[in-house]
Amino acid sequence: MDFGLNGKKALVCASSKGLGRGCAEALAGEGVDLILNARGAEALEETAKHINQTYGVDVKAVVADITSEEGRAKVLEAAGDVDILVTNAGGPPPGLWIDWDRDDFIAALDANMLTPIALMKALVPGMMERGWGRVVNITSQSVKSPIPALGLSNSARAGLTGYVAGTARQVAEKGVTINNLLPGIHATDRAISLDGGVAAKEGITIEEAKKKREATIPVRRYGTAEEFGAACAFLCSQQAAFMIGQNILHDGGGVNATL
Ligand code: NAP
């Protein structure tokens, strides 16, 4: 299927690795020019080079912390007008509900709620003026089904979800869609780090922690960044123009719910 995105330009945040990179590669495969971003220069440069050589699209790489005001300013200046925005950043650390203090919540809100909101505020008005735009926020299955150890993520992402629900319906008439893509467990560095935490806590190996987690997923495996990227590219497609303010699970059936 041709998604009708050839020649569009996308900013994909936090995209040197993992799910962000999966989204960037899938969009590049559709002929979309890219602005990529991460804090670490080495992996970012490698990813940018790989995507440029593999897909022949223009790729700009901006080293910056997307959760800081100055990092965002740097990325936005390099990006200019974009047609597609994929928001993403690292997830908050795991812990226990009673241990987090105000600073922990502020950091999580900054990274996983206020950063995507700031990016939308900066870029959606231009999309509305031009009459076309796509925003995909990478959130988490924790929005639909809380993950006990990830209370900071549960909280911050729920806030973003509320903002998107109201905002998406105010910009839709100008040809701009905003949707959230909710990953369940995917085989990325983040998953290895979460499995490492379980392994340390339960006195088992990382491989055993992974097997235990896989057994809880109906598909019995972790998702891949490529699969996730394909779902993101679809949400950005011309064909998805009637999907507004949705929260799409990409979780191998992990969330046990009827709706
Ligand atoms: P990952 O494999 O650890 O990759 C994270 C990417 O984001 C890297 O390129 C990293 O590069 C970049 N990054 C992190 N913090 C950044 C920042 N402040 N500014 C700019 N770039 C930043 O993580 P992932 O698995 O793709 O996860 C992506 C998001 O999905 C996270 O919020 C995670 O919580 C959420 N999620 C993931 C899963 C999963 O199973 N993987 C499930 C549910 C939710 P640098 O470190 O060099 O900056």
Short mmCIF file of C-alpha atoms and ligand atoms in Angstrom, two decimals:
data_model
loop_
_atom_site.label_atom_id
_atom_site.label_comp_id
_atom_site.label_asym_id
_atom_site.label_seq_id
_atom_site.Cartn_x
_atom_site.Cartn_y
_atom_site.Cartn_z
CA MET A 1 0.00 0.00 0.00
CA ASP A 2 1.32 3.47 -0.86
CA PHE A 3 0.89 5.67 2.21
CA GLY A 4 1.13 8.85 0.11
CA LEU A 5 3.96 10.30 2.21
CA ASN A 6 6.70 10.61 -0.41
CA GLY A 7 8.48 13.97 -0.07
CA LYS A 8 7.00 14.81 3.36
CA LYS A 9 9.27 15.87 6.21
CA ALA A 10 9.19 14.37 9.72
CA LEU A 11 10.75 15.15 13.07
CA VAL A 12 11.21 11.90 14.97
CA CYS A 13 12.41 12.56 18.52
CA ALA A 14 14.63 10.19 20.51
CA SER A 15 15.31 8.13 17.44
CA SER A 16 18.88 6.82 17.38
CA LYS A 17 17.67 3.46 18.76
CA GLY A 18 14.62 1.47 19.68
CA LEU A 19 11.05 2.45 18.87
CA GLY A 20 11.92 5.97 17.69
CA ARG A 21 14.39 4.52 15.22
CA GLY A 22 11.79 1.98 14.10
CA CYS A 23 9.39 4.86 13.32
CA ALA A 24 12.13 6.81 11.52
CA GLU A 25 13.06 3.83 9.34
CA ALA A 26 9.45 3.06 8.44
CA LEU A 27 8.83 6.69 7.44
CA ALA A 28 12.09 6.76 5.46
CA GLY A 29 10.84 3.66 3.64
CA GLU A 30 7.84 5.77 2.56
CA GLY A 31 10.14 8.48 1.15
CA VAL A 32 9.91 10.87 4.12
CA ASP A 33 12.87 13.20 4.82
CA LEU A 34 13.88 13.13 8.47
CA ILE A 35 15.16 15.11 11.40
CA LEU A 36 16.46 12.63 13.96
CA ASN A 37 17.42 13.38 17.53
CA ALA A 38 19.12 11.79 20.54
CA ARG A 39 21.54 12.83 23.29
CA GLY A 40 24.37 10.51 22.30
CA ALA A 41 26.14 11.60 19.10
CA GLU A 42 27.71 8.33 18.05
CA ALA A 43 24.62 6.11 17.72
CA LEU A 44 22.67 9.03 16.25
CA GLU A 45 25.24 9.65 13.50
CA GLU A 46 25.37 5.92 12.70
CA THR A 47 21.59 5.68 12.48
CA ALA A 48 21.36 8.82 10.33
CA LYS A 49 24.00 7.49 7.93
CA HIS A 50 22.35 4.07 7.74
CA ILE A 51 18.92 5.54 6.98
CA ASN A 52 20.27 7.97 4.40
CA GLN A 53 22.20 5.23 2.60
CA THR A 54 19.42 2.64 2.80
CA TYR A 55 16.42 4.75 1.84
CA GLY A 56 17.97 7.71 -0.02
CA VAL A 57 16.02 10.32 1.99
CA ASP A 58 17.51 13.49 3.51
CA VAL A 59 18.44 12.97 7.15
CA LYS A 60 19.44 15.70 9.60
CA ALA A 61 20.73 14.55 13.00
CA VAL A 62 20.44 16.86 16.01
CA VAL A 63 22.25 15.95 19.23
CA ALA A 64 20.11 17.31 22.07
CA ASP A 65 18.16 16.37 25.15
CA ILE A 66 14.60 16.73 23.88
CA THR A 67 13.28 17.04 27.44
CA SER A 68 15.20 20.27 28.07
CA GLU A 69 14.04 23.65 26.85
CA GLU A 70 17.32 24.43 25.13
CA GLY A 71 17.49 20.95 23.58
CA ARG A 72 14.01 21.39 22.13
CA ALA A 73 14.90 24.85 20.81
CA LYS A 74 17.91 23.38 19.01
CA VAL A 75 15.86 20.56 17.49
CA LEU A 76 13.01 22.85 16.45
CA GLU A 77 15.37 25.33 14.82
CA ALA A 78 17.02 22.58 12.78
CA ALA A 79 13.66 21.04 11.88
CA GLY A 80 11.84 24.14 10.62
CA ASP A 81 8.42 23.32 9.21
CA VAL A 82 7.59 19.63 9.36
CA ASP A 83 4.59 17.65 8.15
CA ILE A 84 4.95 14.83 10.68
CA LEU A 85 5.94 14.89 14.34
CA VAL A 86 6.72 11.72 16.28
CA THR A 87 7.25 12.53 19.95
CA ASN A 88 9.35 10.24 22.09
CA ALA A 89 11.83 10.33 24.98
CA GLY A 90 13.24 7.87 27.46
CA GLY A 91 10.78 6.46 29.97
CA PRO A 92 10.93 7.19 33.72
CA PRO A 93 12.73 4.74 36.02
CA PRO A 94 10.83 1.99 37.84
CA GLY A 95 10.22 2.13 41.59
CA LEU A 96 7.64 1.91 44.36
CA TRP A 97 4.59 4.18 44.61
CA ILE A 98 5.50 5.50 48.04
CA ASP A 99 9.10 6.39 47.26
CA TRP A 100 8.77 9.06 44.56
CA ASP A 101 8.97 12.67 45.62
CA ARG A 102 7.98 15.88 43.89
CA ASP A 103 11.20 16.12 41.88
CA ASP A 104 10.72 12.60 40.50
CA PHE A 105 7.21 13.49 39.35
CA ILE A 106 8.34 16.80 37.84
CA ALA A 107 11.09 15.01 35.87
CA ALA A 108 8.61 12.42 34.58
CA LEU A 109 6.02 15.06 33.70
CA ASP A 110 8.69 17.11 31.91
CA ALA A 111 9.91 14.19 29.84
CA ASN A 112 6.72 12.31 29.04
CA MET A 113 3.96 14.91 29.18
CA LEU A 114 5.21 18.50 28.91
CA THR A 115 7.87 17.79 26.26
CA PRO A 116 5.43 16.30 23.72
CA ILE A 117 2.96 19.08 24.52
CA ALA A 118 5.63 21.75 23.90
CA LEU A 119 6.56 20.11 20.59
CA MET A 120 2.94 19.98 19.47
CA LYS A 121 2.43 23.62 20.45
CA ALA A 122 5.47 24.56 18.37
CA LEU A 123 4.70 22.53 15.25
CA VAL A 124 0.95 21.92 14.97
CA PRO A 125 0.04 25.57 14.16
CA GLY A 126 2.21 25.40 11.01
CA MET A 127 0.62 22.09 10.04
CA MET A 128 -2.83 23.66 10.45
CA GLU A 129 -1.86 26.63 8.30
CA ARG A 130 -0.64 24.31 5.56
CA GLY A 131 -3.75 22.13 5.90
CA TRP A 132 -2.00 18.82 6.57
CA GLY A 133 -0.16 17.25 9.46
CA ARG A 134 0.34 14.10 11.48
CA VAL A 135 1.39 13.73 15.10
CA VAL A 136 2.10 10.38 16.70
CA ASN A 137 3.03 10.33 20.38
CA ILE A 138 4.84 7.25 21.59
CA THR A 139 3.27 6.60 25.00
CA SER A 140 2.81 3.19 26.65
CA GLN A 141 0.37 0.38 27.33
CA SER A 142 0.55 1.69 30.90
CA VAL A 143 -2.03 4.30 29.83
CA LYS A 144 -4.63 1.55 29.46
CA SER A 145 -3.35 -0.88 32.06
CA PRO A 146 -1.08 0.49 34.80
CA ILE A 147 2.29 -1.18 35.29
CA PRO A 148 2.82 -1.24 39.07
CA ALA A 149 6.56 -0.46 39.07
CA LEU A 150 6.15 2.33 36.50
CA GLY A 151 3.92 4.69 38.44
CA LEU A 152 5.79 7.72 37.14
CA SER A 153 5.10 6.60 33.57
CA ASN A 154 1.46 5.69 34.38
CA SER A 155 0.93 9.20 35.74
CA ALA A 156 2.78 11.36 33.22
CA ARG A 157 1.47 9.53 30.17
CA ALA A 158 -2.10 9.67 31.44
CA GLY A 159 -1.71 13.46 31.56
CA LEU A 160 -0.50 13.58 27.96
CA THR A 161 -3.37 11.32 26.90
CA GLY A 162 -5.90 13.74 28.36
CA TYR A 163 -4.29 16.67 26.57
CA VAL A 164 -4.30 14.82 23.25
CA ALA A 165 -7.93 13.74 23.62
CA GLY A 166 -9.04 17.37 23.84
CA THR A 167 -6.51 18.89 21.43
CA ALA A 168 -6.83 16.36 18.60
CA ARG A 169 -10.49 17.28 18.20
CA GLN A 170 -9.69 20.99 17.93
CA VAL A 171 -7.15 20.69 15.12
CA ALA A 172 -8.74 17.92 13.05
CA GLU A 173 -10.72 20.27 10.78
CA LYS A 174 -7.43 21.68 9.49
CA GLY A 175 -6.22 18.29 8.25
CA VAL A 176 -4.05 17.53 11.27
CA THR A 177 -4.39 14.23 13.09
CA ILE A 178 -2.96 13.56 16.54
CA ASN A 179 -2.90 10.00 17.85
CA ASN A 180 -1.00 8.04 20.47
CA LEU A 181 0.74 4.73 19.82
CA LEU A 182 0.97 2.58 22.95
CA PRO A 183 3.81 0.07 23.00
CA GLY A 184 3.63 -3.07 25.05
CA ILE A 185 6.93 -4.80 25.54
CA HIS A 186 9.33 -4.54 22.59
CA ALA A 187 12.86 -5.87 22.19
CA THR A 188 14.83 -2.66 22.75
CA ASP A 189 17.43 -1.42 25.26
CA ARG A 190 14.55 -0.23 27.44
CA ALA A 191 13.20 -3.81 27.64
CA ILE A 192 16.65 -5.17 28.53
CA SER A 193 16.92 -2.59 31.30
CA LEU A 194 13.44 -3.44 32.66
CA ASP A 195 14.24 -7.17 32.53
CA GLY A 196 17.52 -6.40 34.33
CA GLY A 197 15.54 -4.77 37.14
CA VAL A 198 13.25 -7.82 37.48
CA ALA A 199 16.26 -10.18 37.35
CA ALA A 200 18.04 -8.31 40.13
CA LYS A 201 14.91 -8.15 42.28
CA GLU A 202 13.97 -11.82 41.86
CA GLY A 203 17.50 -13.30 41.78
CA ILE A 204 17.07 -14.74 38.27
CA THR A 205 18.91 -14.19 34.98
CA ILE A 206 17.84 -11.56 32.44
CA GLU A 207 16.99 -14.39 30.03
CA GLU A 208 14.70 -15.98 32.66
CA ALA A 209 13.07 -12.61 33.34
CA LYS A 210 12.44 -12.22 29.60
CA LYS A 211 10.94 -15.75 29.32
CA LYS A 212 8.62 -15.01 32.24
CA ARG A 213 7.46 -11.79 30.63
CA GLU A 214 7.02 -13.42 27.21
CA ALA A 215 4.74 -16.03 28.79
CA THR A 216 2.33 -13.20 29.79
CA ILE A 217 1.94 -11.97 26.19
CA PRO A 218 -0.56 -13.78 23.94
CA VAL A 219 1.91 -13.61 21.01
CA ARG A 220 4.57 -15.14 23.39
CA ARG A 221 7.35 -12.85 22.25
CA TYR A 222 8.45 -9.24 22.40
CA GLY A 223 7.44 -6.90 19.60
CA THR A 224 10.03 -5.47 17.23
CA ALA A 225 10.91 -1.88 16.46
CA GLU A 226 10.15 -2.62 12.78
CA GLU A 227 6.59 -3.71 13.59
CA PHE A 228 6.11 -0.66 15.78
CA GLY A 229 7.49 1.63 13.06
CA ALA A 230 5.08 0.17 10.50
CA ALA A 231 2.13 0.99 12.79
CA CYS A 232 3.47 4.52 13.20
CA ALA A 233 3.86 4.99 9.44
CA PHE A 234 0.25 3.87 8.97
CA LEU A 235 -0.97 6.45 11.51
CA CYS A 236 0.95 9.06 9.47
CA SER A 237 -0.51 7.87 6.17
CA GLN A 238 -3.08 9.59 3.97
CA GLN A 239 -5.31 6.57 4.61
CA ALA A 240 -5.41 7.30 8.37
CA ALA A 241 -6.89 10.79 7.91
CA PHE A 242 -10.12 9.85 9.74
CA MET A 243 -8.36 8.55 12.87
CA ILE A 244 -8.41 11.31 15.46
CA GLY A 245 -7.31 11.28 19.09
CA GLN A 246 -6.99 7.51 19.29
CA ASN A 247 -4.85 5.40 21.61
CA ILE A 248 -3.63 2.43 19.62
CA LEU A 249 -2.14 -0.49 21.52
CA HIS A 250 0.79 -2.29 19.92
CA ASP A 251 1.30 -4.97 22.54
CA GLY A 252 0.90 -8.50 21.16
CA GLY A 253 -2.41 -8.68 23.04
CA GLY A 254 -0.69 -8.01 26.36
CA VAL A 255 -3.41 -5.75 27.73
CA ASN A 256 -6.26 -8.09 28.66
CA ALA A 257 -9.26 -5.91 27.84
CA THR A 258 -12.30 -6.07 25.59
CA LEU A 259 -11.96 -2.44 24.46
P1 NAP B 1 15.39 2.79 23.98
O1 NAP B 1 15.59 1.57 23.17
O2 NAP B 1 16.10 2.93 25.29
O3 NAP B 1 15.73 4.04 23.03
C1 NAP B 1 15.56 5.31 23.49
C2 NAP B 1 16.00 6.27 22.39
O4 NAP B 1 15.64 7.56 22.82
C3 NAP B 1 17.50 6.30 22.17
O5 NAP B 1 17.75 6.66 20.83
C4 NAP B 1 17.95 7.39 23.12
O6 NAP B 1 19.21 7.92 22.73
C5 NAP B 1 16.82 8.38 22.94
N1 NAP B 1 16.57 9.25 24.09
C6 NAP B 1 16.28 8.87 25.36
N2 NAP B 1 16.10 9.94 26.13
C7 NAP B 1 16.26 11.03 25.31
C8 NAP B 1 16.20 12.42 25.53
N3 NAP B 1 15.95 12.92 26.75
N4 NAP B 1 16.42 13.26 24.49
C9 NAP B 1 16.67 12.76 23.26
N5 NAP B 1 16.75 11.44 22.99
C10 NAP B 1 16.56 10.60 24.02
O7 NAP B 1 13.86 3.00 24.37
P2 NAP B 1 12.56 2.41 23.62
O8 NAP B 1 12.33 1.02 24.07
O9 NAP B 1 12.64 2.70 22.18
O10 NAP B 1 11.41 3.28 24.32
C11 NAP B 1 10.94 4.48 23.77
C12 NAP B 1 9.80 4.99 24.63
O11 NAP B 1 8.75 4.02 24.64
C13 NAP B 1 10.19 5.20 26.10
O12 NAP B 1 9.53 6.32 26.60
C14 NAP B 1 9.68 3.94 26.77
O13 NAP B 1 9.38 4.16 28.13
C15 NAP B 1 8.42 3.69 25.97
N6 NAP B 1 8.02 2.28 26.06
C16 NAP B 1 8.85 1.31 25.62
C17 NAP B 1 8.46 -0.01 25.74
C18 NAP B 1 9.36 -1.14 25.28
O14 NAP B 1 9.04 -2.29 25.50
N7 NAP B 1 10.46 -0.88 24.61
C19 NAP B 1 7.21 -0.33 26.27
C20 NAP B 1 6.39 0.70 26.71
C21 NAP B 1 6.81 2.01 26.59
P3 NAP B 1 20.18 8.65 23.81
O15 NAP B 1 20.18 7.79 25.04
O16 NAP B 1 21.50 8.76 23.13
O17 NAP B 1 19.57 10.00 24.06
#
